[in-house]
């Protein structure tokens, strides 16, 4: 991953506010992966982002549903949690490939635990890593796999 920038947040609210601001700069046709341990703040990041898009839908962890869709903002948000999957094949059987085509994507995609479905996300995407530091501090690293990603679409 090529690191683009990083920020430190001191609590849940700051993480959500950062994501909320980021949302104002992003349009449809963008895929984000979210990496980080359990409790790092991946779902709270999506919560802030969805708010920033202007949606007041409730953001919850898609641990059991695998995919939550939030409407009501500038564009739909597709929020995946791949934690319960264990292979690319499982994701393909569920038809998830269609979300990772930037030509046809009509919203913004977030993928928690992309490591579980290695090989699924072949399109350019932005990678967000959340690292737990001491207490409630988190380091949020934003990066892309190559220079072209940030400018694509
Ligand atoms: P994940 O989806 O990565 O498992 P969640 O977003 O569900 O994580 O939960 C993050 C937990 O960590 C919440 O209980 C939240 O209140 C807490 N938390 C504490 N500090 C922060 C922070 N700086 N940013 C995000 N969440 C934080
Ligand atoms: Mg989560």
Tab-separated table of N, CA and C and ligand atoms in Angstrom:
chain	number	residue	atom	x	y	z
A	1	UNK	N	0.847	-1.204	0.000
A	1	UNK	CA	0.000	0.000	0.000
A	1	UNK	C	0.875	1.243	0.000
A	2	UNK	N	0.524	2.196	-0.829
A	2	UNK	CA	1.214	3.471	-0.819
A	2	UNK	C	0.486	4.378	0.160
A	3	UNK	N	1.194	4.819	1.173
A	3	UNK	CA	0.562	5.667	2.181
A	3	UNK	C	0.352	7.065	1.618
A	4	UNK	N	-0.829	7.596	1.776
A	4	UNK	CA	-1.127	8.940	1.306
A	4	UNK	C	-1.042	9.934	2.459
A	5	UNK	N	-1.734	9.613	3.536
A	5	UNK	CA	-1.604	10.426	4.740
A	5	UNK	C	-2.169	9.678	5.935
A	6	UNK	N	-1.934	10.192	7.116
A	6	UNK	CA	-2.506	9.557	8.300
A	6	UNK	C	-2.926	10.618	9.302
A	7	UNK	N	-3.877	10.273	10.127
A	7	UNK	CA	-4.302	11.166	11.205
A	7	UNK	C	-4.436	10.349	12.482
A	8	UNK	N	-4.353	11.046	13.595
A	8	UNK	CA	-4.584	10.396	14.890
A	8	UNK	C	-5.894	10.949	15.441
A	9	UNK	N	-6.763	10.070	15.896
A	9	UNK	CA	-7.975	10.537	16.559
A	9	UNK	C	-7.920	10.126	18.024
A	10	UNK	N	-8.592	10.909	18.871
A	10	UNK	CA	-8.538	10.678	20.314
A	10	UNK	C	-9.761	9.984	20.876
A	11	UNK	N	-10.812	9.924	20.088
A	11	UNK	CA	-12.030	9.259	20.542
A	11	UNK	C	-12.909	8.933	19.336
A	12	UNK	N	-13.985	8.228	19.625
A	12	UNK	CA	-14.935	7.790	18.601
A	12	UNK	C	-15.467	8.970	17.785
A	13	UNK	N	-15.764	10.067	18.462
A	13	UNK	CA	-16.356	11.235	17.782
A	13	UNK	C	-15.387	11.800	16.739
A	14	UNK	N	-14.103	11.850	17.083
A	14	UNK	CA	-13.120	12.393	16.132
A	14	UNK	C	-12.972	11.501	14.901
A	15	UNK	N	-13.049	10.200	15.113
A	15	UNK	CA	-12.978	9.270	13.971
A	15	UNK	C	-14.176	9.481	13.057
A	16	UNK	N	-15.343	9.610	13.657
A	16	UNK	CA	-16.557	9.805	12.862
A	16	UNK	C	-16.520	11.147	12.131
A	17	UNK	N	-15.995	12.156	12.778
A	17	UNK	CA	-15.922	13.484	12.159
A	17	UNK	C	-14.954	13.479	10.979
A	18	UNK	N	-13.843	12.774	11.134
A	18	UNK	CA	-12.881	12.669	10.031
A	18	UNK	C	-13.546	12.017	8.819
A	19	UNK	N	-14.258	10.917	9.058
A	19	UNK	CA	-14.930	10.203	7.965
A	19	UNK	C	-16.046	11.057	7.365
A	20	UNK	N	-16.699	11.796	8.228
A	20	UNK	CA	-17.791	12.672	7.785
A	20	UNK	C	-17.262	13.737	6.814
A	21	UNK	N	-16.121	14.294	7.132
A	21	UNK	CA	-15.500	15.310	6.264
A	21	UNK	C	-15.008	14.692	4.968
A	22	UNK	N	-14.423	13.503	5.078
A	22	UNK	CA	-13.937	12.804	3.886
A	22	UNK	C	-15.081	12.577	2.894
A	23	UNK	N	-16.250	12.267	3.429
A	23	UNK	CA	-17.412	11.969	2.587
A	23	UNK	C	-17.781	13.140	1.690
A	24	UNK	N	-17.507	14.337	2.134
A	24	UNK	CA	-17.860	15.535	1.347
A	24	UNK	C	-17.011	15.642	0.083
A	25	UNK	N	-15.887	14.914	0.054
A	25	UNK	CA	-14.953	15.034	-1.067
A	25	UNK	C	-15.084	13.889	-2.061
A	26	UNK	N	-15.978	12.944	-1.781
A	26	UNK	CA	-16.013	11.702	-2.558
A	26	UNK	C	-17.357	11.538	-3.263
A	27	UNK	N	-17.296	11.056	-4.486
A	27	UNK	CA	-18.525	10.772	-5.228
A	27	UNK	C	-18.693	9.285	-5.453
A	28	UNK	N	-19.746	8.920	-6.174
A	28	UNK	CA	-20.007	7.489	-6.404
A	28	UNK	C	-18.932	6.864	-7.292
A	29	UNK	N	-18.804	5.566	-7.156
A	29	UNK	CA	-17.812	4.849	-7.942
A	29	UNK	C	-16.479	4.726	-7.233
A	30	UNK	N	-16.511	4.740	-5.901
A	30	UNK	CA	-15.270	4.597	-5.138
A	30	UNK	C	-15.402	3.413	-4.169
A	31	UNK	N	-14.347	2.614	-4.104
A	31	UNK	CA	-14.299	1.466	-3.193
A	31	UNK	C	-13.247	1.715	-2.129
A	32	UNK	N	-13.644	1.527	-0.862
A	32	UNK	CA	-12.724	1.644	0.276
A	32	UNK	C	-12.613	0.279	0.945
A	33	UNK	N	-11.392	-0.122	1.279
A	33	UNK	CA	-11.243	-1.259	2.184
A	33	UNK	C	-10.904	-0.708	3.559
A	34	UNK	N	-11.383	-1.391	4.593
A	34	UNK	CA	-11.140	-0.972	5.976
A	34	UNK	C	-10.465	-2.109	6.712
A	35	UNK	N	-9.223	-1.885	7.097
A	35	UNK	CA	-8.504	-2.918	7.844
A	35	UNK	C	-8.281	-2.465	9.281
A	36	UNK	N	-8.113	-3.413	10.162
A	36	UNK	CA	-7.879	-3.093	11.571
A	36	UNK	C	-8.510	-4.151	12.443
A	37	UNK	N	-7.959	-4.332	13.630
A	37	UNK	CA	-8.445	-5.349	14.556
A	37	UNK	C	-9.889	-5.093	14.956
A	38	UNK	N	-10.496	-6.100	15.573
A	38	UNK	CA	-11.829	-5.972	16.139
A	38	UNK	C	-11.831	-4.787	17.110
A	39	UNK	N	-12.772	-3.877	16.957
A	39	UNK	CA	-12.867	-2.731	17.850
A	39	UNK	C	-11.979	-1.561	17.476
A	40	UNK	N	-11.323	-1.650	16.329
A	40	UNK	CA	-10.436	-0.552	15.911
A	40	UNK	C	-11.235	0.687	15.513
A	41	UNK	N	-12.463	0.469	15.040
A	41	UNK	CA	-13.305	1.615	14.679
A	41	UNK	C	-13.776	1.625	13.232
A	42	UNK	N	-13.678	0.481	12.560
A	42	UNK	CA	-14.057	0.394	11.141
A	42	UNK	C	-15.535	0.759	10.938
A	43	UNK	N	-16.385	0.187	11.766
A	43	UNK	CA	-17.824	0.449	11.609
A	43	UNK	C	-18.159	1.893	11.978
A	44	UNK	N	-17.489	2.439	12.982
A	44	UNK	CA	-17.726	3.849	13.336
A	44	UNK	C	-17.262	4.785	12.226
A	45	UNK	N	-16.227	4.379	11.519
A	45	UNK	CA	-15.760	5.165	10.376
A	45	UNK	C	-16.888	5.256	9.337
A	46	UNK	N	-17.504	4.114	9.041
A	46	UNK	CA	-18.602	4.097	8.056
A	46	UNK	C	-19.773	4.943	8.558
A	47	UNK	N	-20.024	4.856	9.857
A	47	UNK	CA	-21.096	5.644	10.485
A	47	UNK	C	-20.920	7.139	10.203
A	48	UNK	N	-19.719	7.625	10.408
A	48	UNK	CA	-19.433	9.038	10.168
A	48	UNK	C	-19.536	9.386	8.695
A	49	UNK	N	-19.057	8.470	7.859
A	49	UNK	CA	-19.055	8.705	6.414
A	49	UNK	C	-20.484	8.833	5.889
A	50	UNK	N	-21.337	7.919	6.322
A	50	UNK	CA	-22.741	7.905	5.862
A	50	UNK	C	-23.444	9.202	6.289
A	51	UNK	N	-23.146	9.651	7.478
A	51	UNK	CA	-23.695	10.924	7.949
A	51	UNK	C	-23.219	12.074	7.051
A	52	UNK	N	-21.938	12.032	6.690
A	52	UNK	CA	-21.354	13.067	5.838
A	52	UNK	C	-21.969	13.116	4.446
A	53	UNK	N	-22.498	11.975	4.002
A	53	UNK	CA	-23.158	11.935	2.689
A	53	UNK	C	-24.568	12.502	2.773
A	54	UNK	N	-25.015	12.768	3.999
A	54	UNK	CA	-26.337	13.363	4.175
A	54	UNK	C	-27.438	12.368	4.500
A	55	UNK	N	-27.055	11.134	4.804
A	55	UNK	CA	-28.059	10.121	5.150
A	55	UNK	C	-28.199	10.042	6.667
A	56	UNK	N	-29.443	9.871	7.144
A	56	UNK	CA	-29.598	9.691	8.596
A	56	UNK	C	-29.939	8.239	8.927
A	57	UNK	N	-29.648	7.337	7.978
A	57	UNK	CA	-29.890	5.911	8.252
A	57	UNK	C	-28.940	5.392	9.327
A	58	UNK	N	-29.441	4.440	10.089
A	58	UNK	CA	-28.666	3.854	11.168
A	58	UNK	C	-27.612	2.895	10.601
A	59	UNK	N	-26.366	3.128	10.945
A	59	UNK	CA	-25.283	2.253	10.496
A	59	UNK	C	-24.977	1.238	11.587
A	60	UNK	N	-25.077	-0.036	11.229
A	60	UNK	CA	-24.766	-1.101	12.181
A	60	UNK	C	-23.771	-2.057	11.537
A	61	UNK	N	-23.205	-2.915	12.337
A	61	UNK	CA	-22.230	-3.854	11.804
A	61	UNK	C	-22.920	-4.927	10.972
A	62	UNK	N	-22.481	-5.122	9.725
A	62	UNK	CA	-23.095	-6.178	8.905
A	62	UNK	C	-22.482	-7.553	9.161
A	63	UNK	N	-22.097	-7.819	10.388
A	63	UNK	CA	-21.429	-9.085	10.711
A	63	UNK	C	-22.266	-10.281	10.269
A	64	UNK	N	-23.563	-10.240	10.498
A	64	UNK	CA	-24.415	-11.383	10.159
A	64	UNK	C	-25.107	-11.240	8.819
A	65	UNK	N	-25.412	-9.989	8.443
A	65	UNK	CA	-26.088	-9.760	7.154
A	65	UNK	C	-25.082	-9.746	5.997
A	66	UNK	N	-23.801	-9.578	6.315
A	66	UNK	CA	-22.689	-9.454	5.348
A	66	UNK	C	-22.710	-8.134	4.576
A	67	UNK	N	-23.917	-7.652	4.217
A	67	UNK	CA	-24.021	-6.399	3.467
A	67	UNK	C	-25.171	-5.565	3.998
A	68	UNK	N	-24.884	-4.323	4.348
A	68	UNK	CA	-25.926	-3.341	4.661
A	68	UNK	C	-25.891	-2.264	3.589
A	69	UNK	N	-27.048	-1.781	3.204
A	69	UNK	CA	-27.132	-0.697	2.219
A	69	UNK	C	-27.786	0.505	2.878
A	70	UNK	N	-27.142	1.659	2.763
A	70	UNK	CA	-27.686	2.883	3.348
A	70	UNK	C	-28.068	3.836	2.225
A	71	UNK	N	-29.313	4.241	2.220
A	71	UNK	CA	-29.809	5.185	1.221
A	71	UNK	C	-30.026	6.529	1.906
A	72	UNK	N	-30.457	7.472	1.115
A	72	UNK	CA	-30.846	8.760	1.720
A	72	UNK	C	-29.767	9.821	1.662
A	73	UNK	N	-28.572	9.411	1.268
A	73	UNK	CA	-27.491	10.383	1.106
A	73	UNK	C	-27.280	10.699	-0.370
A	74	UNK	N	-26.184	11.339	-0.703
A	74	UNK	CA	-25.898	11.696	-2.102
A	74	UNK	C	-25.892	10.492	-3.021
A	75	UNK	N	-25.466	9.348	-2.503
A	75	UNK	CA	-25.507	8.105	-3.278
A	75	UNK	C	-25.563	6.951	-2.281
A	76	UNK	N	-25.955	5.765	-2.745
A	76	UNK	CA	-26.028	4.638	-1.815
A	76	UNK	C	-24.647	4.242	-1.300
A	77	UNK	N	-24.630	3.685	-0.093
A	77	UNK	CA	-23.395	3.127	0.470
A	77	UNK	C	-23.607	1.630	0.683
A	78	UNK	N	-22.695	0.837	0.135
A	78	UNK	CA	-22.726	-0.613	0.299
A	78	UNK	C	-21.651	-0.986	1.317
A	79	UNK	N	-22.087	-1.472	2.457
A	79	UNK	CA	-21.194	-1.721	3.595
A	79	UNK	C	-21.079	-3.226	3.844
A	80	UNK	N	-19.928	-3.770	3.481
A	80	UNK	CA	-19.688	-5.207	3.665
A	80	UNK	C	-18.875	-5.472	4.915
A	81	UNK	N	-19.144	-6.623	5.538
A	81	UNK	CA	-18.259	-7.155	6.572
A	81	UNK	C	-17.978	-8.606	6.186
A	82	UNK	N	-16.754	-8.874	5.739
A	82	UNK	CA	-16.399	-10.196	5.220
A	82	UNK	C	-15.882	-11.124	6.323
A	83	UNK	N	-15.983	-10.717	7.579
A	83	UNK	CA	-15.392	-11.483	8.683
A	83	UNK	C	-15.813	-12.955	8.673
A	84	UNK	N	-17.064	-13.194	8.354
A	84	UNK	CA	-17.579	-14.567	8.424
A	84	UNK	C	-17.320	-15.393	7.159
A	85	UNK	N	-16.750	-14.759	6.159
A	85	UNK	CA	-16.413	-15.505	4.944
A	85	UNK	C	-14.975	-16.000	5.035
A	86	UNK	N	-14.675	-17.052	4.281
A	86	UNK	CA	-13.307	-17.559	4.369
A	86	UNK	C	-12.655	-17.770	3.019
A	87	UNK	N	-13.334	-17.365	1.942
A	87	UNK	CA	-12.674	-17.496	0.646
A	87	UNK	C	-13.313	-16.594	-0.398
A	88	UNK	N	-12.546	-16.381	-1.439
A	88	UNK	CA	-13.013	-15.643	-2.604
A	88	UNK	C	-14.250	-16.321	-3.205
A	89	UNK	N	-14.225	-17.649	-3.237
A	89	UNK	CA	-15.322	-18.413	-3.846
A	89	UNK	C	-16.641	-18.133	-3.143
A	90	UNK	N	-16.609	-18.076	-1.802
A	90	UNK	CA	-17.842	-17.802	-1.054
A	90	UNK	C	-18.418	-16.452	-1.445
A	91	UNK	N	-17.539	-15.453	-1.571
A	91	UNK	CA	-17.986	-14.104	-1.938
A	91	UNK	C	-18.555	-14.101	-3.344
A	92	UNK	N	-17.929	-14.866	-4.238
A	92	UNK	CA	-18.414	-14.940	-5.627
A	92	UNK	C	-19.770	-15.639	-5.692
A	93	UNK	N	-19.941	-16.680	-4.879
A	93	UNK	CA	-21.223	-17.399	-4.850
A	93	UNK	C	-22.352	-16.476	-4.401
A	94	UNK	N	-22.011	-15.480	-3.588
A	94	UNK	CA	-23.024	-14.544	-3.091
A	94	UNK	C	-23.244	-13.382	-4.074
A	95	UNK	N	-22.487	-13.389	-5.161
A	95	UNK	CA	-22.663	-12.363	-6.191
A	95	UNK	C	-22.017	-11.032	-5.855
A	96	UNK	N	-21.044	-11.031	-4.963
A	96	UNK	CA	-20.444	-9.770	-4.510
A	96	UNK	C	-19.504	-9.124	-5.536
A	97	UNK	N	-19.087	-9.898	-6.548
A	97	UNK	CA	-18.153	-9.353	-7.543
A	97	UNK	C	-18.671	-8.092	-8.221
A	98	UNK	N	-19.994	-8.052	-8.423
A	98	UNK	CA	-20.579	-6.942	-9.197
A	98	UNK	C	-20.332	-5.579	-8.547
A	99	UNK	N	-20.072	-5.560	-7.248
A	99	UNK	CA	-19.840	-4.285	-6.561
A	99	UNK	C	-18.431	-3.742	-6.806
A	100	UNK	N	-17.566	-4.583	-7.356
A	100	UNK	CA	-16.170	-4.180	-7.504
A	100	UNK	C	-15.800	-3.907	-8.959
A	101	UNK	N	-16.769	-3.327	-9.650
A	101	UNK	CA	-16.579	-2.873	-11.028
A	101	UNK	C	-16.891	-1.379	-11.063
A	102	UNK	N	-15.859	-0.569	-11.179
A	102	UNK	CA	-16.043	0.888	-11.071
A	102	UNK	C	-16.852	1.459	-12.238
A	103	UNK	N	-16.922	0.711	-13.341
A	103	UNK	CA	-17.698	1.191	-14.502
A	103	UNK	C	-19.186	1.194	-14.194
A	104	UNK	N	-19.623	0.246	-13.386
A	104	UNK	CA	-21.067	0.092	-13.158
A	104	UNK	C	-21.499	0.469	-11.738
A	105	UNK	N	-20.544	0.679	-10.855
A	105	UNK	CA	-20.868	0.963	-9.456
A	105	UNK	C	-21.638	2.285	-9.331
A	106	UNK	N	-22.813	2.218	-8.696
A	106	UNK	CA	-23.653	3.419	-8.594
A	106	UNK	C	-23.603	4.037	-7.198
A	107	UNK	N	-22.664	3.598	-6.383
A	107	UNK	CA	-22.574	4.129	-5.024
A	107	UNK	C	-21.143	4.067	-4.522
A	108	UNK	N	-21.005	4.025	-3.201
A	108	UNK	CA	-19.689	3.945	-2.574
A	108	UNK	C	-19.659	2.653	-1.752
A	109	UNK	N	-18.557	1.927	-1.865
A	109	UNK	CA	-18.444	0.633	-1.193
A	109	UNK	C	-17.422	0.692	-0.061
A	110	UNK	N	-17.766	0.111	1.084
A	110	UNK	CA	-16.828	-0.108	2.184
A	110	UNK	C	-16.742	-1.602	2.451
A	111	UNK	N	-15.532	-2.092	2.630
A	111	UNK	CA	-15.349	-3.514	2.927
A	111	UNK	C	-14.521	-3.687	4.189
A	112	UNK	N	-15.190	-4.126	5.264
A	112	UNK	CA	-14.444	-4.510	6.468
A	112	UNK	C	-13.927	-5.930	6.254
A	113	UNK	N	-12.755	-6.230	6.780
A	113	UNK	CA	-12.108	-7.538	6.661
A	113	UNK	C	-11.918	-7.983	5.212
A	114	UNK	N	-11.329	-7.139	4.368
A	114	UNK	CA	-11.076	-7.552	2.976
A	114	UNK	C	-10.103	-8.724	2.894
A	115	UNK	N	-9.309	-8.926	3.957
A	115	UNK	CA	-8.328	-10.026	3.985
A	115	UNK	C	-9.004	-11.387	3.830
A	116	UNK	N	-10.284	-11.469	4.235
A	116	UNK	CA	-10.996	-12.762	4.193
A	116	UNK	C	-11.356	-13.186	2.778
A	117	UNK	N	-11.353	-12.226	1.868
A	117	UNK	CA	-11.790	-12.537	0.496
A	117	UNK	C	-10.720	-12.095	-0.500
A	118	UNK	N	-9.502	-12.467	-0.166
A	118	UNK	CA	-8.332	-12.132	-0.994
A	118	UNK	C	-8.605	-12.409	-2.473
A	119	UNK	N	-8.386	-11.409	-3.319
A	119	UNK	CA	-8.576	-11.608	-4.755
A	119	UNK	C	-9.903	-11.086	-5.281
A	120	UNK	N	-10.827	-10.764	-4.372
A	120	UNK	CA	-12.158	-10.291	-4.805
A	120	UNK	C	-12.101	-8.861	-5.340
A	121	UNK	N	-11.290	-8.034	-4.669
A	121	UNK	CA	-11.291	-6.611	-5.008
A	121	UNK	C	-10.142	-6.324	-5.971
A	122	UNK	N	-10.461	-6.446	-7.250
A	122	UNK	CA	-9.421	-6.267	-8.263
A	122	UNK	C	-9.394	-4.837	-8.783
A	123	UNK	N	-10.455	-4.101	-8.549
A	123	UNK	CA	-10.523	-2.725	-9.058
A	123	UNK	C	-9.681	-1.799	-8.173
A	124	UNK	N	-9.275	-0.658	-8.715
A	124	UNK	CA	-8.560	0.314	-7.881
A	124	UNK	C	-9.408	0.705	-6.680
A	125	UNK	N	-8.778	0.847	-5.519
A	125	UNK	CA	-9.534	1.196	-4.313
A	125	UNK	C	-8.645	1.947	-3.345
A	126	UNK	N	-9.272	2.560	-2.392
A	126	UNK	CA	-8.557	3.289	-1.354
A	126	UNK	C	-8.550	2.425	-0.099
A	127	UNK	N	-7.376	2.277	0.489
A	127	UNK	CA	-7.253	1.423	1.663
A	127	UNK	C	-7.159	2.277	2.915
A	128	UNK	N	-7.984	1.949	3.889
A	128	UNK	CA	-7.932	2.653	5.166
A	128	UNK	C	-7.565	1.653	6.255
A	129	UNK	N	-6.488	1.929	6.955
A	129	UNK	CA	-6.060	1.065	8.058
A	129	UNK	C	-6.262	1.793	9.363
A	130	UNK	N	-6.935	1.155	10.310
A	130	UNK	CA	-7.120	1.745	11.640
A	130	UNK	C	-6.286	0.964	12.642
A	131	UNK	N	-5.456	1.669	13.361
A	131	UNK	CA	-4.615	1.008	14.361
A	131	UNK	C	-4.947	1.553	15.738
A	132	UNK	N	-5.156	0.642	16.709
A	132	UNK	CA	-5.419	1.070	18.083
A	132	UNK	C	-4.115	1.454	18.751
A	133	UNK	N	-4.081	2.664	19.277
A	133	UNK	CA	-2.931	3.095	20.068
A	133	UNK	C	-3.356	3.064	21.533
A	134	UNK	N	-2.628	3.725	22.400
A	134	UNK	CA	-2.995	3.651	23.818
A	134	UNK	C	-4.340	4.342	24.072
A	135	UNK	N	-5.092	3.783	25.007
A	135	UNK	CA	-6.398	4.345	25.355
A	135	UNK	C	-7.342	4.334	24.163
A	136	UNK	N	-7.978	5.468	23.930
A	136	UNK	CA	-8.937	5.560	22.826
A	136	UNK	C	-8.318	6.130	21.559
A	137	UNK	N	-7.012	6.311	21.565
A	137	UNK	CA	-6.350	6.864	20.382
A	137	UNK	C	-6.331	5.841	19.249
A	138	UNK	N	-6.544	6.351	18.035
A	138	UNK	CA	-6.454	5.492	16.854
A	138	UNK	C	-5.634	6.217	15.794
A	139	UNK	N	-4.836	5.459	15.064
A	139	UNK	CA	-4.137	6.008	13.911
A	139	UNK	C	-4.890	5.551	12.668
A	140	UNK	N	-5.278	6.495	11.849
A	140	UNK	CA	-6.005	6.179	10.618
A	140	UNK	C	-5.083	6.478	9.443
A	141	UNK	N	-4.731	5.439	8.722
A	141	UNK	CA	-3.823	5.588	7.584
A	141	UNK	C	-4.619	5.415	6.294
A	142	UNK	N	-4.504	6.398	5.434
A	142	UNK	CA	-5.216	6.336	4.154
A	142	UNK	C	-4.193	6.107	3.059
A	143	UNK	N	-4.433	5.129	2.220
A	143	UNK	CA	-3.470	4.825	1.171
A	143	UNK	C	-4.129	4.241	-0.059
A	144	UNK	N	-3.325	4.025	-1.061
A	144	UNK	CA	-3.824	3.446	-2.301
A	144	UNK	C	-2.771	2.507	-2.835
A	145	UNK	N	-3.199	1.528	-3.633
A	145	UNK	CA	-2.216	0.518	-4.062
A	145	UNK	C	-1.317	1.026	-5.171
A	146	UNK	N	-1.732	2.089	-5.843
A	146	UNK	CA	-0.823	2.720	-6.790
A	146	UNK	C	-1.235	4.180	-6.964
A	147	UNK	N	-0.439	4.943	-7.681
A	147	UNK	CA	-0.663	6.377	-7.782
A	147	UNK	C	-1.950	6.744	-8.498
A	148	UNK	N	-2.430	5.835	-9.350
A	148	UNK	CA	-3.577	6.176	-10.193
A	148	UNK	C	-4.907	6.136	-9.443
A	149	UNK	N	-4.943	5.403	-8.314
A	149	UNK	CA	-6.227	5.103	-7.681
A	149	UNK	C	-7.013	6.327	-7.256
A	150	UNK	N	-6.357	7.243	-6.589
A	150	UNK	CA	-7.055	8.365	-6.006
A	150	UNK	C	-7.731	9.209	-7.094
A	151	UNK	N	-7.119	9.222	-8.285
A	151	UNK	CA	-7.670	10.052	-9.350
A	151	UNK	C	-8.685	9.334	-10.235
A	152	UNK	N	-8.837	8.025	-10.023
A	152	UNK	CA	-9.727	7.310	-10.927
A	152	UNK	C	-11.165	7.567	-10.552
A	153	UNK	N	-11.934	8.161	-11.460
A	153	UNK	CA	-13.347	8.492	-11.278
A	153	UNK	C	-13.578	9.480	-10.151
B	1	LIG	P1	-14.707	-2.416	14.296
B	1	LIG	O1	-15.770	-2.253	13.251
B	1	LIG	O2	-13.339	-2.060	13.806
B	1	LIG	O3	-14.722	-3.773	14.947
B	1	LIG	P2	-16.344	-0.604	15.861
B	1	LIG	O4	-16.445	0.654	15.074
B	1	LIG	O5	-17.504	-1.529	15.828
B	1	LIG	O6	-14.994	-1.367	15.467
B	1	LIG	O7	-16.070	-0.279	17.384
B	1	LIG	C1	-15.052	0.573	17.807
B	1	LIG	C2	-15.125	0.688	19.305
B	1	LIG	O8	-14.029	1.437	19.791
B	1	LIG	C3	-16.388	1.416	19.761
B	1	LIG	O9	-16.821	0.840	20.967
B	1	LIG	C4	-15.899	2.837	19.971
B	1	LIG	O10	-16.657	3.523	20.936
B	1	LIG	C5	-14.494	2.582	20.483
B	1	LIG	N1	-13.535	3.690	20.241
B	1	LIG	C6	-12.743	4.251	21.181
B	1	LIG	N2	-11.945	5.188	20.669
B	1	LIG	C7	-12.216	5.228	19.340
B	1	LIG	C8	-11.682	6.014	18.260
B	1	LIG	N3	-10.685	6.914	18.433
B	1	LIG	N4	-12.195	5.801	17.033
B	1	LIG	C9	-13.152	4.880	16.838
B	1	LIG	N5	-13.697	4.108	17.808
B	1	LIG	C10	-13.240	4.272	19.055
B	2	LIG	MG1	-17.047	-3.621	12.338
